[in-house]
Short mmCIF file of C-alpha atoms in Angstrom, two decimals:
data_model
loop_
_atom_site.label_atom_id
_atom_site.label_comp_id
_atom_site.label_asym_id
_atom_site.label_seq_id
_atom_site.Cartn_x
_atom_site.Cartn_y
_atom_site.Cartn_z
CA MET A 1 87.31 208.21 83.04
CA GLU A 2 86.20 209.01 86.56
CA GLU A 3 85.29 206.15 88.88
CA ASN A 4 81.79 205.71 90.25
CA THR A 5 80.35 208.18 87.78
CA ALA A 6 78.19 207.48 84.76
CA PRO A 7 79.86 208.86 81.64
CA GLY A 8 76.61 210.47 80.53
CA GLN A 9 76.79 212.85 83.52
CA ARG A 10 80.03 214.42 82.46
CA ARG A 11 78.63 216.41 79.55
CA ARG A 12 75.41 218.34 79.33
CA ASP A 13 74.59 216.86 75.95
CA GLY A 14 74.60 213.36 77.46
CA LEU A 15 77.05 212.02 74.89
CA GLN A 16 80.07 209.93 75.68
CA PRO A 17 83.19 211.84 74.55
CA ARG A 18 85.80 210.13 72.47
CA ASP A 19 88.08 208.77 75.18
CA VAL A 20 91.42 209.20 73.46
CA ARG A 21 94.54 209.47 75.54
CA ARG A 22 98.03 210.29 74.32
CA VAL A 23 100.66 207.59 74.65
CA GLN A 24 104.40 207.77 74.46
CA PRO A 25 105.85 206.43 71.23
CA GLY A 26 106.73 202.79 71.67
CA THR A 27 107.55 199.66 69.83
CA GLY A 28 105.24 196.91 68.66
CA ALA A 29 106.64 194.78 71.48
CA GLN A 30 105.43 197.38 74.02
CA GLU A 31 101.94 197.33 72.50
CA SER A 32 101.94 193.54 72.62
CA GLY A 33 102.93 193.74 76.29
CA ASP A 34 100.01 196.09 76.99
CA SER A 35 97.64 193.64 75.33
CA ALA A 36 99.00 190.77 77.38
CA GLN A 37 98.56 192.87 80.52
CA LYS A 38 94.86 193.35 79.74
CA GLU A 39 94.51 189.61 79.35
CA SER A 40 96.33 188.98 82.60
CA LEU A 41 94.04 191.43 84.43
CA MET A 42 90.98 189.45 83.34
CA MET A 43 92.68 186.20 84.28
CA GLU A 44 93.65 187.58 87.67
CA LEU A 45 90.12 188.77 88.36
CA SER A 46 88.69 185.45 87.17
CA ARG A 47 90.95 183.60 89.59
CA LEU A 48 89.75 185.74 92.51
CA VAL A 49 86.11 185.20 91.55
CA GLN A 50 86.60 181.46 91.10
CA GLU A 51 88.00 181.26 94.61
CA GLU A 52 84.76 182.75 95.89
CA VAL A 53 82.72 180.35 93.77
CA LYS A 54 84.61 177.29 95.01
CA ALA A 55 84.12 178.40 98.62
CA SER A 56 80.35 178.84 98.14
CA SER A 57 77.62 176.40 99.09
CA TRP A 58 74.82 175.17 96.82
CA TRP A 59 72.50 177.63 98.59
CA GLU A 60 74.73 180.52 97.57
CA LEU A 61 75.37 179.21 94.06
CA ARG A 62 71.77 178.40 93.08
CA GLY A 63 69.59 177.70 96.08
CA LYS A 64 68.64 181.23 97.05
CA ASP A 65 67.58 182.21 93.53
CA CYS A 66 65.69 178.94 92.99
CA THR A 67 63.87 179.57 96.28
CA ILE A 68 62.81 183.05 95.15
CA LEU A 69 61.45 181.58 91.92
CA GLY A 70 59.70 178.83 93.89
CA LEU A 71 58.06 181.37 96.22
CA ALA A 72 56.73 183.24 93.19
CA PHE A 73 55.01 180.07 91.96
CA VAL A 74 53.69 179.31 95.47
CA ALA A 75 52.18 182.81 95.73
CA LEU A 76 50.35 182.56 92.40
CA PRO A 77 47.29 180.67 93.80
CA LEU A 78 46.82 183.33 96.50
CA GLY A 79 46.76 186.01 93.82
CA PHE A 80 44.06 184.18 91.88
CA VAL A 81 42.04 183.63 95.08
CA LEU A 82 42.16 187.36 95.84
CA LEU A 83 40.90 188.09 92.32
CA ARG A 84 37.73 186.13 93.11
CA SER A 85 36.80 188.62 95.84
CA PRO A 86 34.17 191.31 95.09
CA ALA A 87 36.04 193.78 97.34
CA PRO A 88 37.95 196.33 95.23
CA LEU A 89 40.87 196.43 97.67
CA LEU A 90 41.32 192.66 97.56
CA LEU A 91 41.04 192.72 93.77
CA LEU A 92 43.80 195.31 93.64
CA MET A 93 45.96 193.30 96.03
CA GLY A 94 45.45 190.19 93.90
CA ALA A 95 46.42 192.02 90.71
CA LEU A 96 49.55 193.47 92.33
CA LEU A 97 50.53 190.08 93.75
CA LEU A 98 50.07 188.36 90.38
CA GLY A 99 52.01 191.15 88.68
CA ALA A 100 54.91 190.75 91.09
CA CYS A 101 54.93 186.96 90.72
CA HIS A 102 54.75 187.20 86.94
CA SER A 103 57.69 189.62 86.92
CA VAL A 104 59.84 187.36 89.10
CA ILE A 105 59.06 184.35 86.89
CA THR A 106 59.33 186.03 83.49
CA MET A 107 62.19 188.43 84.19
CA LYS A 108 64.37 186.81 86.81
CA GLY A 109 63.46 183.28 85.70
CA THR A 110 63.94 183.84 81.98
CA HIS A 111 67.21 185.68 82.51
CA LEU A 112 68.76 183.02 84.75
CA SER A 113 67.52 180.17 82.56
CA SER A 114 68.87 181.80 79.39
CA HIS A 115 72.33 181.76 81.02
CA SER A 116 71.94 178.11 82.14
CA VAL A 117 72.35 179.07 85.80
CA LEU A 118 69.52 177.10 87.42
CA SER A 119 71.13 173.65 87.23
CA ARG A 120 74.41 171.88 86.59
CA SER A 121 72.68 169.63 84.05
CA PRO A 122 72.67 170.94 80.43
CA LEU A 123 69.43 169.07 79.75
CA LEU A 124 67.66 170.56 82.77
CA ASN A 125 68.94 174.01 81.89
CA ARG A 126 67.52 173.62 78.39
CA LEU A 127 64.15 172.51 79.77
CA TRP A 128 64.09 175.39 82.25
CA ALA A 129 64.89 177.87 79.46
CA VAL A 130 62.04 176.57 77.29
CA PHE A 131 59.63 176.61 80.24
CA PHE A 132 60.47 180.06 81.59
CA ILE A 133 60.99 181.83 78.26
CA GLU A 134 58.24 180.27 76.14
CA VAL A 135 55.51 179.07 78.53
CA CYS A 136 55.88 181.87 81.08
CA GLY A 137 57.49 184.67 79.07
CA ALA A 138 55.68 184.17 75.72
CA PHE A 139 58.89 184.46 73.75
CA SER A 140 61.13 182.16 71.73
CA ALA A 141 63.79 180.44 73.84
CA ASP A 142 66.09 180.02 70.84
CA ALA A 143 65.80 183.69 69.89
CA ALA A 144 66.30 184.81 73.49
CA VAL A 145 69.49 182.83 73.97
CA GLN A 146 70.79 183.82 70.53
CA GLY A 147 70.08 187.53 70.96
CA HIS A 148 70.92 187.98 74.62
CA VAL A 149 73.68 185.50 75.40
CA LYS A 150 75.42 185.06 72.06
CA PHE A 151 75.16 188.65 70.80
CA HIS A 152 74.52 191.10 73.62
CA HIS A 153 76.96 189.50 76.05
CA ALA A 154 79.58 188.51 73.53
CA HIS A 155 79.53 191.92 71.82
CA THR A 156 78.46 194.33 74.57
CA ASN A 157 78.26 197.89 73.22
CA VAL A 158 79.87 196.90 69.92
CA ILE A 159 78.02 198.86 67.26
CA GLY A 160 75.99 196.67 64.95
CA LEU A 161 76.28 193.59 67.15
CA GLY A 162 75.51 194.04 70.85
CA ASP A 163 74.84 197.77 71.04
CA SER A 164 71.28 197.54 72.49
CA SER A 165 69.90 199.16 69.32
CA LEU A 166 66.91 196.80 69.36
CA TRP A 167 65.59 198.84 72.31
CA LYS A 168 65.59 202.05 70.25
CA VAL A 169 62.41 203.28 68.53
CA PRO A 170 63.41 206.68 67.03
CA SER A 171 59.90 207.30 65.68
CA LEU A 172 58.49 207.62 69.21
CA SER A 173 58.72 210.79 71.27
CA ARG A 174 60.56 210.64 74.57
CA GLY A 175 57.39 210.79 76.66
CA VAL A 176 55.72 208.00 74.71
CA TYR A 177 58.82 205.81 74.68
CA LEU A 178 59.71 206.22 78.36
CA PHE A 179 56.26 206.21 79.97
CA ILE A 180 53.58 204.80 77.62
CA ALA A 181 55.00 202.39 75.03
CA PRO A 182 56.49 199.98 77.63
CA LEU A 183 52.97 199.16 78.79
CA ALA A 184 52.46 197.36 75.47
CA VAL A 185 55.27 194.88 76.18
CA PRO A 186 52.85 191.99 77.01
CA VAL A 187 51.25 192.38 73.57
CA ILE A 188 54.43 193.09 71.63
CA THR A 189 56.46 190.20 73.10
CA PRO A 190 54.57 187.25 71.52
CA LEU A 191 54.30 189.14 68.21
CA VAL A 192 58.06 189.69 68.14
CA ALA A 193 58.52 186.03 69.04
CA LEU A 194 56.51 185.01 65.96
CA GLY A 195 58.72 187.23 63.83
CA HIS A 196 61.80 185.38 65.07
CA LEU A 197 60.45 182.06 63.81
CA ARG A 198 61.42 182.79 60.20
CA GLY A 199 64.11 180.44 58.99
CA ARG A 200 63.99 178.17 62.04
CA PRO A 201 63.29 174.40 61.89
CA PHE A 202 59.62 173.48 61.68
CA LEU A 203 59.57 171.46 64.91
CA SER A 204 61.24 174.28 66.82
CA CYS A 205 58.67 176.75 65.48
CA LEU A 206 55.81 174.41 66.31
CA ARG A 207 57.08 173.94 69.86
CA THR A 208 57.41 177.69 70.39
CA VAL A 209 53.92 178.45 69.07
CA LEU A 210 52.30 175.67 71.12
CA LEU A 211 54.08 176.56 74.37
CA ILE A 212 53.43 180.29 74.05
CA SER A 213 49.77 179.52 73.37
CA LEU A 214 49.70 177.17 76.35
CA GLY A 215 51.02 179.84 78.68
CA LEU A 216 48.67 182.58 77.49
CA CYS A 217 45.57 180.38 77.25
CA SER A 218 46.07 178.77 80.65
CA HIS A 219 46.43 182.20 82.26
CA LEU A 220 43.22 183.40 80.63
CA TRP A 221 41.40 180.13 81.42
CA ILE A 222 42.12 180.49 85.14
CA LEU A 223 40.84 184.08 85.12
CA LEU A 224 37.64 183.03 83.33
CA HIS A 225 36.80 179.74 85.06
CA PHE A 226 38.35 180.13 88.50
CA CYS A 227 38.24 183.88 89.14
CA GLY A 228 34.89 184.42 87.38
CA PHE A 229 35.92 187.14 84.94
CA SER A 230 34.19 187.72 81.63
CA PHE A 231 36.28 187.26 78.49
CA LEU A 232 36.93 190.98 78.07
CA SER A 233 37.61 191.66 81.75
CA GLY A 234 39.84 188.58 81.86
CA LEU A 235 41.92 189.91 78.97
CA CYS A 236 42.19 193.29 80.69
CA CYS A 237 43.26 191.68 83.96
CA MET A 238 45.85 189.52 82.20
CA PHE A 239 47.23 192.57 80.40
CA LEU A 240 47.35 194.56 83.66
CA THR A 241 49.18 191.90 85.66
CA ARG A 242 51.68 191.31 82.87
CA SER A 243 52.47 195.00 82.39
CA ILE A 244 52.92 196.19 85.98
CA PHE A 245 56.74 196.09 85.77
CA SER A 246 57.03 196.91 82.06
CA LEU A 247 58.18 200.48 82.67
CA PRO A 248 61.22 199.62 84.79
CA TYR A 249 61.92 196.65 82.51
CA ILE A 250 62.43 198.93 79.50
CA HIS A 251 64.22 201.55 81.58
CA VAL A 252 66.72 199.10 83.05
CA ASN A 253 67.55 197.68 79.63
CA ILE A 254 68.53 201.08 78.26
CA PHE A 255 69.93 202.76 81.38
CA GLN A 256 72.78 200.30 81.86
CA HIS A 257 74.33 200.40 78.38
CA ILE A 258 73.06 203.19 76.12
CA GLY A 259 74.95 206.43 76.65
CA LEU A 260 78.10 204.64 77.78
CA SER A 261 81.19 203.85 75.71
CA MET A 262 80.50 202.34 72.29
CA PHE A 263 83.04 200.41 70.22
CA SER A 264 83.56 199.53 66.58
CA PRO A 265 83.78 195.86 65.56
CA GLU A 266 87.25 196.45 64.11
CA GLN A 267 88.76 198.15 67.17
CA ARG A 268 87.04 196.62 70.14
CA PRO A 269 88.96 196.62 73.43
CA LYS A 270 89.88 193.64 75.55
CA ARG A 271 87.01 192.08 77.46
CA ILE A 272 87.73 193.65 80.85
CA LEU A 273 87.88 197.12 79.28
CA GLN A 274 84.80 196.49 77.15
CA MET A 275 82.69 195.54 80.15
CA THR A 276 83.96 198.12 82.62
CA HIS A 277 83.47 200.99 80.17
CA GLY A 278 80.21 199.81 78.60
CA VAL A 279 78.21 198.59 81.61
CA LEU A 280 76.68 200.41 84.55
CA ASN A 281 75.26 199.33 87.91
CA LEU A 282 72.12 200.76 89.45
CA PRO A 283 71.95 201.00 93.27
CA ARG A 284 70.42 198.30 95.43
CA ASN A 285 66.62 198.37 95.27
CA PRO A 286 64.69 195.70 97.23
CA LEU A 287 61.73 195.65 94.84
CA LEU A 288 63.71 195.56 91.59
CA ASP A 289 66.42 193.28 92.99
CA TRP A 290 63.72 190.80 94.02
CA THR A 291 61.71 190.88 90.80
CA PHE A 292 64.49 191.34 88.23
CA GLY A 293 67.49 189.89 90.06
CA HIS A 294 70.77 191.45 91.22
CA SER A 295 72.49 190.70 87.91
CA LEU A 296 70.05 192.99 86.07
CA ILE A 297 70.06 195.81 88.63
CA SER A 298 72.84 196.32 91.17
CA CYS A 299 75.40 193.79 89.87
CA HIS A 300 75.20 194.27 86.13
CA ILE A 301 78.94 194.85 85.78
CA GLU A 302 79.64 191.61 87.62
CA HIS A 303 77.07 189.83 85.48
CA HIS A 304 78.68 190.95 82.22
CA LEU A 305 82.13 190.00 83.42
CA PHE A 306 80.92 186.60 84.69
CA PRO A 307 77.56 185.80 83.02
CA SER A 308 77.44 182.21 84.29
CA LEU A 309 77.02 183.33 87.92
CA SER A 310 73.62 183.43 89.58
CA ASP A 311 72.10 186.63 90.94
CA ASN A 312 73.14 185.79 94.48
CA MET A 313 76.70 184.96 93.45
CA CYS A 314 76.99 188.23 91.51
CA LEU A 315 76.10 190.00 94.73
CA LYS A 316 78.59 187.91 96.71
CA VAL A 317 81.53 188.59 94.39
CA GLN A 318 80.67 192.28 93.97
CA PRO A 319 83.13 193.50 96.66
CA VAL A 320 85.89 191.45 95.04
CA VAL A 321 85.18 192.83 91.56
CA ARG A 322 84.73 196.42 92.72
CA GLY A 323 87.89 196.38 94.81
CA PHE A 324 89.94 194.82 92.02
CA LEU A 325 88.81 197.30 89.38
CA LYS A 326 89.49 200.28 91.62
CA GLN A 327 92.89 198.87 92.56
CA LYS A 328 93.77 198.58 88.86
CA SER A 329 92.40 202.09 88.09
CA LEU A 330 89.60 200.70 85.94
CA PRO A 331 86.14 202.30 86.00
CA TYR A 332 83.35 200.88 88.14
CA GLN A 333 80.37 202.83 86.89
CA GLN A 334 77.31 203.44 89.06
CA ASP A 335 74.38 205.81 88.82
CA SER A 336 70.92 206.13 90.34
CA TYR A 337 67.67 205.18 88.59
CA LEU A 338 66.29 208.73 88.77
CA SER A 339 69.54 210.23 87.53
CA ARG A 340 69.53 207.99 84.46
CA LEU A 341 65.84 208.69 83.87
CA ARG A 342 66.49 212.46 83.91
CA LEU A 343 69.44 212.00 81.56
CA PHE A 344 67.42 209.98 79.04
CA PHE A 345 64.46 212.35 79.26
CA HIS A 346 66.53 215.47 78.60
CA GLN A 347 68.97 213.88 76.11
CA TYR A 348 66.55 211.49 74.40
CA ARG A 349 67.45 212.63 70.87
CA GLU A 350 71.20 212.24 71.37
CA LEU A 351 70.98 208.90 73.16
CA MET A 352 68.04 207.17 71.48
CA VAL A 353 67.70 208.74 68.02
CA LEU A 354 71.13 209.79 66.78
CA ALA A 355 73.97 207.34 66.15
CA PRO A 356 76.31 207.06 69.14
CA PRO A 357 79.95 208.16 68.85
CA ILE A 358 82.64 205.49 68.98
CA THR A 359 84.92 205.51 72.00
CA GLU A 360 88.60 204.86 71.41
CA LEU A 361 90.36 203.52 74.47
CA VAL A 362 93.92 204.37 73.53
CA GLY A 363 96.72 204.06 76.02
CA ILE A 364 94.59 202.96 78.96
CA GLN A 365 96.67 200.72 81.21
#
């Protein structure tokens, strides 16, 4: 596999070829040695990353990301004040500001809190996860942690487990899926959250319903009683501000995994191979890096290798990870946002409708 190139670019049909390489006949002891080598590579990389972590200050570990989240909350009142203005330009500025703040809080905040990054205290991390995911994000904290951390990260690109199939809607056309359907995310999210309540303890379900309702109703109440909107216009404004970044949100979630190497549960590779072949980085983008976080945009490989690191720390260790992988002849996959968008638009059927082929990483050292 070529370095710095998205696998989907290597074939016109957008499919990942079966990556099978011939190996010289060897003994079982040789195969065991290869397996141990893969483990030692991950251990060696972990040691290098831990050295960076130990040498980092609180500001680098958590402070910078907490400050970004804090600034988003501080800017919220200004957005609501601008929405009180009769001037169309100020109204637009207020809506854009609220949309940006909402994205930082519900995308960056929910992602970091689901990984327990915001504090060293398990209790505080749990409280932050419930607050960001349920009150702000209108989703179930338990379902988010279960689906994202325990399945997607543990089984990245393993078919039937963490293969990102929940993002696929084969019944939709490519134009509708890529450019229209994502706008419905603010409406779909709480409905999906309610569906995840089946089989969960009553008190957990009650908490989720009450906190999601609190978040939605308080947002609408401010628009009605502080900004002066009517009920219908308030609903429209709430929908608009919550959907501004829905398009890139859906795009990012599919661009960085779908179309890359896929593995079977029975023959999954070692962790370092699984993550380097099944994860892709997008280039630095000030807007998306700020609202989504580096770990979801430009440092996604680092995030999947070390999911307990904050956005800022993923960015800090990126040169270490990239240099190590290239030194060991492992892929470090990168592609641009527009390039991935063109690929998914032209190869939508192969990537989003048909079942993906399984990649066999045989003989890769």
